[in-house]
Short mmCIF file of C-alpha atoms and ligand atoms in Angstrom, two decimals:
data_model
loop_
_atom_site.label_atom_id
_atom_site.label_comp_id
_atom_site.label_asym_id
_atom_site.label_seq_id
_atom_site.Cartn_x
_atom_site.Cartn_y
_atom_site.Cartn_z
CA UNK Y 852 -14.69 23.22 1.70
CA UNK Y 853 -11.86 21.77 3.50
CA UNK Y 854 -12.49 20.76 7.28
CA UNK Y 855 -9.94 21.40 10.08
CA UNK Y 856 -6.82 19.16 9.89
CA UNK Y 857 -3.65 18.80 11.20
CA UNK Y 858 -0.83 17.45 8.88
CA UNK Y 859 2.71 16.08 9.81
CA UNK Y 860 4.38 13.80 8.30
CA UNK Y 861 8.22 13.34 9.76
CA UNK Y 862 9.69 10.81 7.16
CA UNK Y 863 12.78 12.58 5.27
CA UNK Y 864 13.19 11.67 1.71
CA UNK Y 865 16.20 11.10 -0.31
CA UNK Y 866 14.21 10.71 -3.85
CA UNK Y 867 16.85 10.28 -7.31
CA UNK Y 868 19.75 8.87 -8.90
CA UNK Y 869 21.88 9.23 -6.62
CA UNK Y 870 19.78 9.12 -3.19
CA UNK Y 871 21.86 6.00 -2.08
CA UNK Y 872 24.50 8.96 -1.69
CA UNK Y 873 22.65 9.89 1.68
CA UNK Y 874 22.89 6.85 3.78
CA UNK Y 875 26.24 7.12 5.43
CA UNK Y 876 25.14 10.11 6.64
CA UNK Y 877 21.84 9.14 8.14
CA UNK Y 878 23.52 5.84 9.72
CA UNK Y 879 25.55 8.03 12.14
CA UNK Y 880 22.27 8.93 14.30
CA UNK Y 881 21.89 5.62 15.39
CA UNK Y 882 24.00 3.07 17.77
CA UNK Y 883 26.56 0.66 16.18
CA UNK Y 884 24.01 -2.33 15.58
CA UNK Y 885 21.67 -2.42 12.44
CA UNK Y 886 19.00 -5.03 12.31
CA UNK Y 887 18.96 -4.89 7.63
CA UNK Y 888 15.42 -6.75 6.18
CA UNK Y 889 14.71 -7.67 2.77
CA UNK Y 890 12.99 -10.15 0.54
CA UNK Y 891 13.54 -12.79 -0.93
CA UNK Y 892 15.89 -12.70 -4.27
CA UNK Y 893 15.17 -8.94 -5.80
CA UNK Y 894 17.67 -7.22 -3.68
CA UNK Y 895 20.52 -9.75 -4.05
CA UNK Y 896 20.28 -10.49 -7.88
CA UNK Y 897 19.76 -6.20 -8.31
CA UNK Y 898 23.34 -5.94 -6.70
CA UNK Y 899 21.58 -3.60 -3.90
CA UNK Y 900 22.51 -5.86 -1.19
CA UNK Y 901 26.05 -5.58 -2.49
CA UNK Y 902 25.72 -1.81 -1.97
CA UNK Y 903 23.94 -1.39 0.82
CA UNK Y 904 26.25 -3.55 2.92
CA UNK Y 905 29.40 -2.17 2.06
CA UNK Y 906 27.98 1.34 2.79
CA UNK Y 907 26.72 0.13 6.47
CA UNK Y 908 30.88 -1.19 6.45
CA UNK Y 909 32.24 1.41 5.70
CA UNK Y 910 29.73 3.31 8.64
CA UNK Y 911 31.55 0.96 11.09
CA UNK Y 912 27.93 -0.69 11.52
CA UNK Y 913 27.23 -4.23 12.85
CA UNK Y 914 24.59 -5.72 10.87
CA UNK Y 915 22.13 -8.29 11.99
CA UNK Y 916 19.88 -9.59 9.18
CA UNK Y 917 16.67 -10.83 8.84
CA UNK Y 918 16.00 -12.36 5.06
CA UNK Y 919 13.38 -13.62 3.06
CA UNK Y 920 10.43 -11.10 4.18
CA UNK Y 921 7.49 -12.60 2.02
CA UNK Y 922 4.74 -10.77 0.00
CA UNK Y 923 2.03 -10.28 2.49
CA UNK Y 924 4.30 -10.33 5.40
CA UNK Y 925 3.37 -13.14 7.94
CA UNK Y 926 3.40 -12.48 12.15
CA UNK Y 927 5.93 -15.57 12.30
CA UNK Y 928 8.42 -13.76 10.50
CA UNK Y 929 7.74 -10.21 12.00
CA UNK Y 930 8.31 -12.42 15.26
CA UNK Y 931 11.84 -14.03 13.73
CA UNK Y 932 12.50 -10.04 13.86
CA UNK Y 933 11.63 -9.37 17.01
CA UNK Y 934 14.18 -11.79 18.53
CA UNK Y 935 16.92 -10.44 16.68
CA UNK Y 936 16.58 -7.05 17.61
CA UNK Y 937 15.63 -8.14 21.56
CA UNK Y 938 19.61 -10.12 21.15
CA UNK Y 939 21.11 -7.41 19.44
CA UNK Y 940 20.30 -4.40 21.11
CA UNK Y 941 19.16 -3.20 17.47
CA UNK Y 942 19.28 0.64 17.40
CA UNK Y 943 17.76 0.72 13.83
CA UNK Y 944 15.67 -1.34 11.44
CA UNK Y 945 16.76 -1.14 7.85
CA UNK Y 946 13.97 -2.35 5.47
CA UNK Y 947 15.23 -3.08 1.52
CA UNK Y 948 12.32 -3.70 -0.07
CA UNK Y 949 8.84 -3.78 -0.85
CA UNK Y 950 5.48 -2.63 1.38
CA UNK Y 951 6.21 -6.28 2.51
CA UNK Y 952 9.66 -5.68 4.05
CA UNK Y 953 8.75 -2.15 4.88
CA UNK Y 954 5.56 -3.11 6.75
CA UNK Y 955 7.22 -5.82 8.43
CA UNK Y 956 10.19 -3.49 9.85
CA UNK Y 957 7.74 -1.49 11.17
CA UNK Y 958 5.75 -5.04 13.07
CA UNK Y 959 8.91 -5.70 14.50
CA UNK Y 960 9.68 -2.20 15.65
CA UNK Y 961 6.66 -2.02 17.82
CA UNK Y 962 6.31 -5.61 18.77
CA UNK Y 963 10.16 -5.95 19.45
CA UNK Y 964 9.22 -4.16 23.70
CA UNK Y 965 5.61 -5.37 23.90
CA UNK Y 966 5.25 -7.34 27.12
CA UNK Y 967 2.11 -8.56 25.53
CA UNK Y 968 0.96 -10.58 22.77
CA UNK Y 969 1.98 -8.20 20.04
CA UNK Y 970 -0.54 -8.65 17.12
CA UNK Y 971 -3.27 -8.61 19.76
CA UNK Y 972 -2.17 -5.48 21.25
CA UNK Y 973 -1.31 -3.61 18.20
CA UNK Y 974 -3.65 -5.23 15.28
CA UNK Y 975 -6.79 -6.64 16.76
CA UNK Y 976 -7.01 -4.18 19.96
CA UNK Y 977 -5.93 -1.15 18.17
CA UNK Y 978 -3.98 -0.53 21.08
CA UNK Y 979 -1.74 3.30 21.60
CA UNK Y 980 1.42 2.55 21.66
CA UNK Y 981 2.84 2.09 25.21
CA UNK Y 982 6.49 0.72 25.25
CA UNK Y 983 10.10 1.56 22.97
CA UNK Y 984 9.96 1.82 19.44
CA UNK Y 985 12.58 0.77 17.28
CA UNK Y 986 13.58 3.73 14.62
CA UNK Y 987 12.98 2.22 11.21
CA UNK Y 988 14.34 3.39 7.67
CA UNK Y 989 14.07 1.93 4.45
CA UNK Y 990 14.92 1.68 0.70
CA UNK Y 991 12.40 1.41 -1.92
CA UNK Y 992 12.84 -1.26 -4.21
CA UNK Y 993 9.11 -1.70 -5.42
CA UNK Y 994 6.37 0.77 -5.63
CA UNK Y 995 2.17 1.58 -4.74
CA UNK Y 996 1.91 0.80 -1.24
CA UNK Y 997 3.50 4.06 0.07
CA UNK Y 998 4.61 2.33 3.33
CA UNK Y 999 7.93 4.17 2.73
CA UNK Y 1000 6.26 7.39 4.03
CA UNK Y 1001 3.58 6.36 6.37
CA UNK Y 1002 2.42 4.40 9.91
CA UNK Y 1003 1.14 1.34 8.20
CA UNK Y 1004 1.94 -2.12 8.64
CA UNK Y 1005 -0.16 -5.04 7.17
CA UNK Y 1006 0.88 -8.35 8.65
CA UNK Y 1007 -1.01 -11.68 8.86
CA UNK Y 1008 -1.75 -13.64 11.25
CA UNK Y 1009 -1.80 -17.50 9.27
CA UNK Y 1010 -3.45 -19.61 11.91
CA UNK Y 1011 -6.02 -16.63 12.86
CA UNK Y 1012 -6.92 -16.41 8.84
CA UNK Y 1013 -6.79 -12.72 9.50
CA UNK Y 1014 -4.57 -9.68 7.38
CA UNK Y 1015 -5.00 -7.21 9.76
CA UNK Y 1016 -3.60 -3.51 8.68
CA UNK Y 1017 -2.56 -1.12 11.26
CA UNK Y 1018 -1.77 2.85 11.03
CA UNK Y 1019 0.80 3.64 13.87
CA UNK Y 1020 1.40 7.50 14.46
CA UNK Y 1021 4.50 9.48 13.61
CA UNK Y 1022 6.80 7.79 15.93
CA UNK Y 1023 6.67 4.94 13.58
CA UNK Y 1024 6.94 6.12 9.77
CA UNK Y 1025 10.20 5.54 8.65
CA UNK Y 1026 12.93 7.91 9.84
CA UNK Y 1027 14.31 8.27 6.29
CA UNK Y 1028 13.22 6.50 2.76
CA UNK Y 1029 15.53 6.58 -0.06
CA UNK Y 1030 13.72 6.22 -3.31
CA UNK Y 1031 15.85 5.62 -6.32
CA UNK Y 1032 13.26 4.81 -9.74
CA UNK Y 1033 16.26 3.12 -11.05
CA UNK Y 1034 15.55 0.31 -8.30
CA UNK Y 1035 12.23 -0.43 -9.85
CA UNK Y 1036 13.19 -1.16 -13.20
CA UNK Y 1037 13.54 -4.78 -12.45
CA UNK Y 1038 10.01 -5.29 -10.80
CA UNK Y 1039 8.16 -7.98 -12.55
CA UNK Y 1040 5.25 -6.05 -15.01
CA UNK Y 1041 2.60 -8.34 -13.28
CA UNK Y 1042 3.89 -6.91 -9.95
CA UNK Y 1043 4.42 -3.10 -11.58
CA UNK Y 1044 0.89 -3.09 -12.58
CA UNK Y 1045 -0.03 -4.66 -9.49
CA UNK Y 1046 1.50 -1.26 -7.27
CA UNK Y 1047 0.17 0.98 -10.20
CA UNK Y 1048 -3.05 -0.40 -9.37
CA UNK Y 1049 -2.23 -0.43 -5.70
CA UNK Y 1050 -1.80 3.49 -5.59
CA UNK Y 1051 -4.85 3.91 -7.98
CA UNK Y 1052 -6.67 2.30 -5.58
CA UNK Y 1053 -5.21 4.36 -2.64
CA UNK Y 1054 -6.55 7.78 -4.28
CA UNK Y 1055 -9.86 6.14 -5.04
CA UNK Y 1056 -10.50 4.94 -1.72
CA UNK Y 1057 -10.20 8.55 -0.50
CA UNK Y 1058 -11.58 10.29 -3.62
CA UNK Y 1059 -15.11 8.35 -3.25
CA UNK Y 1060 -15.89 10.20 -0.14
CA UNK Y 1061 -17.61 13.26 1.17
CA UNK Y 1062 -19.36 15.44 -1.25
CA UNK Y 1063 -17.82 18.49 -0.59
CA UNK Y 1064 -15.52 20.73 -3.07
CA UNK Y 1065 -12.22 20.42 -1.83
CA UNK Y 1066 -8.66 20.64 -3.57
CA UNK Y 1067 -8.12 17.13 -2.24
CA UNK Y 1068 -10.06 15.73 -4.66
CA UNK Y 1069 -8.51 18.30 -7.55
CA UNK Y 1070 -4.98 16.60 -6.24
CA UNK Y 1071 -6.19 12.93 -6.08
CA UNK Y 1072 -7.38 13.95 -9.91
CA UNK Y 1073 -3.91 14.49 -11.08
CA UNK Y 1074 -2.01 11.43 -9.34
CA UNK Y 1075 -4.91 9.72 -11.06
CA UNK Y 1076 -4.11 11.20 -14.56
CA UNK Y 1077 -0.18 10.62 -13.77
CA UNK Y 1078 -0.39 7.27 -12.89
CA UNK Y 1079 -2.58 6.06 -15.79
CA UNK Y 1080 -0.53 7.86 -18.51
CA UNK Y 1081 2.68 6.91 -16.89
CA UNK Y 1082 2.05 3.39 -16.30
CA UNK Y 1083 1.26 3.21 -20.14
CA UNK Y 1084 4.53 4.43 -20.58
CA UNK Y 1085 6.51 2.26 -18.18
CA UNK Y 1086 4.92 -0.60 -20.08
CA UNK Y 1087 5.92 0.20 -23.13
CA UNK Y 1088 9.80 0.65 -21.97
CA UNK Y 1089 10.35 -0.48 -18.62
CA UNK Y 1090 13.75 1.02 -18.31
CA UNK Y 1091 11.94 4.59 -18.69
CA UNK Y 1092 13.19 6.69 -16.07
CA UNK Y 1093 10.45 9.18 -16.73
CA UNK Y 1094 7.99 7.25 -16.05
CA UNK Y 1095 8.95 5.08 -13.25
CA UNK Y 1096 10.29 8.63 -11.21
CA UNK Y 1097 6.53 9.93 -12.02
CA UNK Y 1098 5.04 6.65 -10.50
CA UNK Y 1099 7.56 6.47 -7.23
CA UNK Y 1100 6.56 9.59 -6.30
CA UNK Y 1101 2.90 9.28 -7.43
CA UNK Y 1102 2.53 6.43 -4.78
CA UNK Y 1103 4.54 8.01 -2.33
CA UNK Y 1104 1.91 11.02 -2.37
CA UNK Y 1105 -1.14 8.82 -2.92
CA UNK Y 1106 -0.84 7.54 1.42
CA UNK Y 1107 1.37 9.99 2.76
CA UNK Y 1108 -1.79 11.35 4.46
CA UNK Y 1109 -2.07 14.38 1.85
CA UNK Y 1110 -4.65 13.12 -0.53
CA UNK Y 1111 -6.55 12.25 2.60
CA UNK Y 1112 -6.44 15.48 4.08
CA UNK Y 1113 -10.41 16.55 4.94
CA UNK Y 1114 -11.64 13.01 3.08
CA UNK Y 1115 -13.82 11.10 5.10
CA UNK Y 1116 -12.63 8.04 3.18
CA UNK Y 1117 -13.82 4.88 2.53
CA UNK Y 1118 -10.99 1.75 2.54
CA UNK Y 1119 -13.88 -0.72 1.83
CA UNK Y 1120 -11.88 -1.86 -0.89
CA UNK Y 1121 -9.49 -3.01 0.88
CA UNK Y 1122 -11.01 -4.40 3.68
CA UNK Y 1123 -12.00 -6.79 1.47
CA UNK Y 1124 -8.76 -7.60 -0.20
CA UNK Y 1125 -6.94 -7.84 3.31
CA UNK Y 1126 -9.61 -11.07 3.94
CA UNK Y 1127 -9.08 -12.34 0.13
CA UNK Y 1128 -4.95 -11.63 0.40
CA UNK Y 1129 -5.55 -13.79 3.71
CA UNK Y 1130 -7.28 -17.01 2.05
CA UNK Y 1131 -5.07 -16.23 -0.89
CA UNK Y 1132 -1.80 -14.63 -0.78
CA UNK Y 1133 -2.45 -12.85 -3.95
CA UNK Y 1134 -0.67 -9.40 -4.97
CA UNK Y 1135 -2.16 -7.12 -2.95
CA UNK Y 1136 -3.31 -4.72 -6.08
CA UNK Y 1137 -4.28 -7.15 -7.99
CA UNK Y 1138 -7.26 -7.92 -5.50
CA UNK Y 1139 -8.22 -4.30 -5.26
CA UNK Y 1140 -8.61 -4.58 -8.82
CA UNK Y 1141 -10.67 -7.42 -9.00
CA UNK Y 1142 -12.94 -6.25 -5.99
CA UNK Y 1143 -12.93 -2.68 -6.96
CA UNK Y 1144 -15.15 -3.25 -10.32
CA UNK Y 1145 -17.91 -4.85 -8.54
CA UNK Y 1146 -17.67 -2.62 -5.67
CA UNK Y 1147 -18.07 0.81 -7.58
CA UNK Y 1148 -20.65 -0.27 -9.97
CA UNK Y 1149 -22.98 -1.13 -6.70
CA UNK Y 1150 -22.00 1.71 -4.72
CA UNK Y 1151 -21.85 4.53 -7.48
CA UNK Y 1152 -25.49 5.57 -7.43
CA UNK Y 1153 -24.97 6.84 -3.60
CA UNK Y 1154 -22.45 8.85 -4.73
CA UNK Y 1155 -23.44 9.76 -8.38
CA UNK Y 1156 -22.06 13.00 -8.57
CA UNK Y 1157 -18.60 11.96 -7.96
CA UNK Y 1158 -18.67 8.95 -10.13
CA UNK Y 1159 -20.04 11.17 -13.02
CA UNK Y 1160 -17.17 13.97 -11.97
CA UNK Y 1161 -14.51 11.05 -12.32
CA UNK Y 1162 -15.71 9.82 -15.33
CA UNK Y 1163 -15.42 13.21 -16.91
CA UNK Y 1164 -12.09 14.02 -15.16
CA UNK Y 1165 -10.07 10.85 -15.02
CA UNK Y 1166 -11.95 8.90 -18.56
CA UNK Y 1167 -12.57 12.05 -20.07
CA UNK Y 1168 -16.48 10.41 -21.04
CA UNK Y 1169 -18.69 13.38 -22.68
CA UNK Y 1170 -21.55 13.84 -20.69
CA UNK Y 1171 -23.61 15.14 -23.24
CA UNK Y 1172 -27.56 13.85 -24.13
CA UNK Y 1173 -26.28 10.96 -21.20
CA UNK Y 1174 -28.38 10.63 -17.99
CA UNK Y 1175 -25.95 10.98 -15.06
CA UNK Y 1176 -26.04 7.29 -14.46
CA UNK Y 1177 -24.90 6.33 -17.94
CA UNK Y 1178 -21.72 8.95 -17.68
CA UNK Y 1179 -20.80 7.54 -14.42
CA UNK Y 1180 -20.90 3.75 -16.23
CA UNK Y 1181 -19.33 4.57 -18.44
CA UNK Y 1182 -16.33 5.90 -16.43
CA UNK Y 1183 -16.61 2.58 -14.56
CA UNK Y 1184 -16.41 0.68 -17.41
CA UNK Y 1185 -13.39 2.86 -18.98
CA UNK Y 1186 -11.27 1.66 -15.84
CA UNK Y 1187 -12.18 -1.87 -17.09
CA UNK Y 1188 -10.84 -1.48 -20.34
CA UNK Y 1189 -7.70 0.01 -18.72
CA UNK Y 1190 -7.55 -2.46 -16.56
CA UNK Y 1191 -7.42 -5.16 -19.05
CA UNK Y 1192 -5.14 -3.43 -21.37
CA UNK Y 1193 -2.68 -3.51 -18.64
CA UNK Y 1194 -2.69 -7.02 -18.19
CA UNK Y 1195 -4.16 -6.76 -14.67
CA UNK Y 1196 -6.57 -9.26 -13.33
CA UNK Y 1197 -10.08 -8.89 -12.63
CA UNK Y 1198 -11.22 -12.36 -11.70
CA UNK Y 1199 -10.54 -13.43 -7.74
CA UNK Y 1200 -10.79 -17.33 -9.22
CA UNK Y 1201 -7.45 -16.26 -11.39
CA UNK Y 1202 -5.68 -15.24 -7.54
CA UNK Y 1203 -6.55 -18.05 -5.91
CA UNK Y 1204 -10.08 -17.96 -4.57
CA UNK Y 1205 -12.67 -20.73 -4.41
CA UNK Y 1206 -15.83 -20.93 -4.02
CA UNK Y 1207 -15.96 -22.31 -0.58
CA UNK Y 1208 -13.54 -19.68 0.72
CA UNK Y 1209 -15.96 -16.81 -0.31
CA UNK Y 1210 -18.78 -17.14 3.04
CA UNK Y 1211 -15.36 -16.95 4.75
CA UNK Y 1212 -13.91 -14.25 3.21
CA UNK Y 1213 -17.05 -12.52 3.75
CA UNK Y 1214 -17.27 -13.11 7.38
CA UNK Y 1215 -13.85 -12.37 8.17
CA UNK Y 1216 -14.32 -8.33 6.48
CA UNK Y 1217 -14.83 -5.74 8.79
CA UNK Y 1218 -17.40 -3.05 7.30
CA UNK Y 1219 -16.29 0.01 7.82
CA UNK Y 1220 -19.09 2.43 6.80
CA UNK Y 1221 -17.41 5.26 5.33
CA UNK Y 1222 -17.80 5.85 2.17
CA UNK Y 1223 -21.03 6.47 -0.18
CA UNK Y 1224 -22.76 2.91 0.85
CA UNK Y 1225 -22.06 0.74 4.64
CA UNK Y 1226 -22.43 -3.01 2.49
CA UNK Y 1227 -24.07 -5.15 4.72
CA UNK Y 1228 -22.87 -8.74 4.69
CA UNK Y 1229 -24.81 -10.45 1.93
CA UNK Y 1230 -24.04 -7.15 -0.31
CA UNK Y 1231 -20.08 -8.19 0.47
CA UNK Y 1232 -21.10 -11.83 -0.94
CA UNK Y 1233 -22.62 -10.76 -3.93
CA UNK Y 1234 -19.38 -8.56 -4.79
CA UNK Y 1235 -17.15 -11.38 -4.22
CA UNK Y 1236 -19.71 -13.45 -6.39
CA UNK Y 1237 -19.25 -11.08 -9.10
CA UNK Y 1238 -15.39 -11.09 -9.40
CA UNK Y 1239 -15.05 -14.79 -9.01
O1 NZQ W 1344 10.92 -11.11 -2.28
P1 NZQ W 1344 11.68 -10.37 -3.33
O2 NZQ W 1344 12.64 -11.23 -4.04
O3 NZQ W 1344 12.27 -9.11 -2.80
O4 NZQ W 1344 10.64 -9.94 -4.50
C1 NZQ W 1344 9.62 -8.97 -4.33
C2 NZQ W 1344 8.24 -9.59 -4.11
O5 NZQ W 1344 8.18 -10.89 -4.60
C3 NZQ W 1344 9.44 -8.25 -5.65
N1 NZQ W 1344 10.31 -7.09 -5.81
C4 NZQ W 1344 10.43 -6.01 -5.01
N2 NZQ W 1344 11.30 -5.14 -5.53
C5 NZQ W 1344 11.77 -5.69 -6.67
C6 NZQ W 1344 11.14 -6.93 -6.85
N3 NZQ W 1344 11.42 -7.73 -7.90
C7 NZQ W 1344 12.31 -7.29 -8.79
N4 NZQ W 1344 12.94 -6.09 -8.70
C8 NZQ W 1344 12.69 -5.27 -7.65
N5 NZQ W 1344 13.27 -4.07 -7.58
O6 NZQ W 1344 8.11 -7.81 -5.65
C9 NZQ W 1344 7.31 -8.75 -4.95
C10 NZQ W 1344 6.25 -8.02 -4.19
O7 NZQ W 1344 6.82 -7.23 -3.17
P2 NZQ W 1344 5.91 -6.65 -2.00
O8 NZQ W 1344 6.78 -5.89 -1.09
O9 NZQ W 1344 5.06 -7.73 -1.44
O10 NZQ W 1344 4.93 -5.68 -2.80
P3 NZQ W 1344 4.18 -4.40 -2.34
O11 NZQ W 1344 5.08 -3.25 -2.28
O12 NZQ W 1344 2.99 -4.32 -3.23
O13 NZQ W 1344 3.68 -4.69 -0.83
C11 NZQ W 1344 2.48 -5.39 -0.57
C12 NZQ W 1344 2.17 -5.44 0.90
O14 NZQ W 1344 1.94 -4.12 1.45
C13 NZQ W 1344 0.64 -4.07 2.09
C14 NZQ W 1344 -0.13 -5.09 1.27
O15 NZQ W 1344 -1.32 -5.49 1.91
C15 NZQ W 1344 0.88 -6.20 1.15
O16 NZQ W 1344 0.94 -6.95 2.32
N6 NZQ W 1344 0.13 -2.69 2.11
C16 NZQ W 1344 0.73 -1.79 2.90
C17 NZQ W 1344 0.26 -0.51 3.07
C18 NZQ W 1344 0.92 0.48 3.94
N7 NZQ W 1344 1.99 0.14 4.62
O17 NZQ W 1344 0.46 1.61 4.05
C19 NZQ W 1344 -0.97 -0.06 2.41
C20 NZQ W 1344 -1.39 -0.92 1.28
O18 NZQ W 1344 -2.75 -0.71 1.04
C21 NZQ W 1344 -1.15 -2.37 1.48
O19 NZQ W 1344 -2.19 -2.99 2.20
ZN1 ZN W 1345 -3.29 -0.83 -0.83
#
């Protein structure tokens, strides 16, 4: 059954070859000064940033620029942003990038008016919005967060210890996104699998809710299915543009609010991972990965039907002359083997942790209490124990 909803989603997308094409176009609904964001060396040695300024030239634009937006995007730097735009009477926020960047532009766009502290307001408080937002846009250099289409913006706080996620409303997802595949054939494979994961985990997180029968889930299914087969075949060549267009879009859908349409949805996973990714600035994906494993095979006997339905669907196990528990192990331990055939890491020790930072880690999660299982605190311990 699917529940009421209401679904909107205001973020145009240029997706293709020749998306780039659009730009010029766009540019000439905003004022003549263009705060562009990007990271640290992709964009530059690409010859993106080449491109992308001579188009906002040849728009008559003048360009402010804030550089070297970091993996896990810190508040200092969103705040670096904020100034410029305050000095420049920025009419739009140009993020070339990453989630990072992308998540960033959007910090600075709501933090740029806020007569109060900012990350306070906005992250901890959960604040509405309540002063000007900066319009944002953005072009897709790196894929799985889905940032490009959606209110969210991760920052953290360094002295607080705290990655804090936010999801703003409309007036914040990115005006346009121009997704190219091409971009993404330079992405590192340890970061590709990373996003692959990333988006994997995105569906999962709002598949392993709810029990009822709803073409959500039959959706999440597929992007599943596409995202397992494809990232196979991105491996094998990265240059594929098959594959890599299948896996843009794949995260694009996987938190553009769709596949979360009616899901009650869980996000534990990543509750988690924010608190690890703030001890230890690992790729985001790669700590869903590591947490994930532990996490399902506690959880999965509160919500054995679905764990037995994705092992069939998504591992293709045979169910036959197998208790239900067994079938939905064995799906668990299928993702394992995926996992490690991918080259993606499943040990929190490998990103950084230690064991003192774990109590930490563990005190700093929120529990959310949404999906098949509310972990208490000692249960979040003994997950981080097991993927040490
Ligand atoms: O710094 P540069 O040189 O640009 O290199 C980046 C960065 O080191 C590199 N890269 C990007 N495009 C490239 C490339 N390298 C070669 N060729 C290219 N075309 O990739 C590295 C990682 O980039 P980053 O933007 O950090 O990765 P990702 O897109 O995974 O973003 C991760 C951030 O997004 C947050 C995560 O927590 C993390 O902070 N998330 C945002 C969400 C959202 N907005 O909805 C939801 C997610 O769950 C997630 O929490
Ligand atoms: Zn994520």
């Amino acid at each position: 059954m699917l529940r009421s909803f209401s679904f909107y989603n205001p973020t145009k997308i240029y997706f293709g070859k020749d998306s780039l094409d659009n730009l010029k176009a766009e540019l000439s609904n905003y004022g003549d000064t263009l705060l562009l964001t990007y990271g640290k060396n992709a964009v530059k040695s690409m010859g993106l940033y080449d491109q992308v300024t001579d188009i906002l030239k040849d728009a008559g634009k003048k360009v402010v620029e804030l550089s070297g937006v970091m993996p896990n995007p810190t508040y200092t730097k969103l705040m670096e942003g904020v100034k410029l735009v305050k000095e420049n009477n920025v009419s739009l926020i140009l993020a070339v990038g990453g989630g990072s960047v992308i998540d960033c532009a959007k910090g600075i766009a709501v933090s740029a008016y806020c007569e109060d502290d900012p990350f306070e307001t906005y992250w901890l408080k959960y604040k509405g919005l309540a002063n000007k937002i900066v319009p944002v846009a953005s072009i897709l250099t790196m894929v799985g967060t889905g940032s490009e289409m959606n209110g969210g913006s991760v920052i953290t706080h360094e002295e607080m210890k705290i990655k804090a996620s936010r999801v703003f409303p409309a007036q914040v997802y990115p005006k346009f996104s121009i997704l190219n595949p091409e971009y993404t054939f330079s992405v590192p494979r340890y970061q590709m699998v990373s996003g692959v994961f990333d988006t994997m985990s995105h569906l999962m997180e709002q598949y392993f809710s709810g029990n009822d029968n709803n073409t959500t889930d039959y959706v999440i299914e597929s992007l599943l299915k596409s995202s397992i087969d494809n990232v196979r075949a991105a491996l094998k060549n990265p240059e594929d543009y098959e594959s890599r267009s299948n896996l843009m879009w794949n995260a694009t859908l996987a938190l553009n609010t769709l596949t979360g349409l009616s899901k009650v949805q869980d996000w534990q996973v990543h509750m988690i991972e924010h608190q690890l990714g703030a001890y230890t600035d690992c790729a985001h994906g790669m700590g869903l990965a590591a947490i994930s494993l532990p996490y399902y095979r506690h959880i999965y006997p509160n919500g054995l039907d679905k764990f037995v339905r994705f092992a069939k669907e998504i591992w293709g196990v045979s169910t036959e002359g197998k208790t239900k528990e067994a079938v939905a192990e064995e799906g668990i331990n299928a993702m394992e083997k995926f996992l490690n055939e991918c080259g993606i890491v499943t040990s929190i020790k490998e990103l950084g942790a230690t064991k003192e930072m774990l109590p930490k880690i563990e005190e700093s999660t929120v529990i959310l209490g949404r999906g098949y299982k509310k972990l208490t605190r000692d249960e979040i311990l003994s997950i981080l124990e097991a993927c040490f």
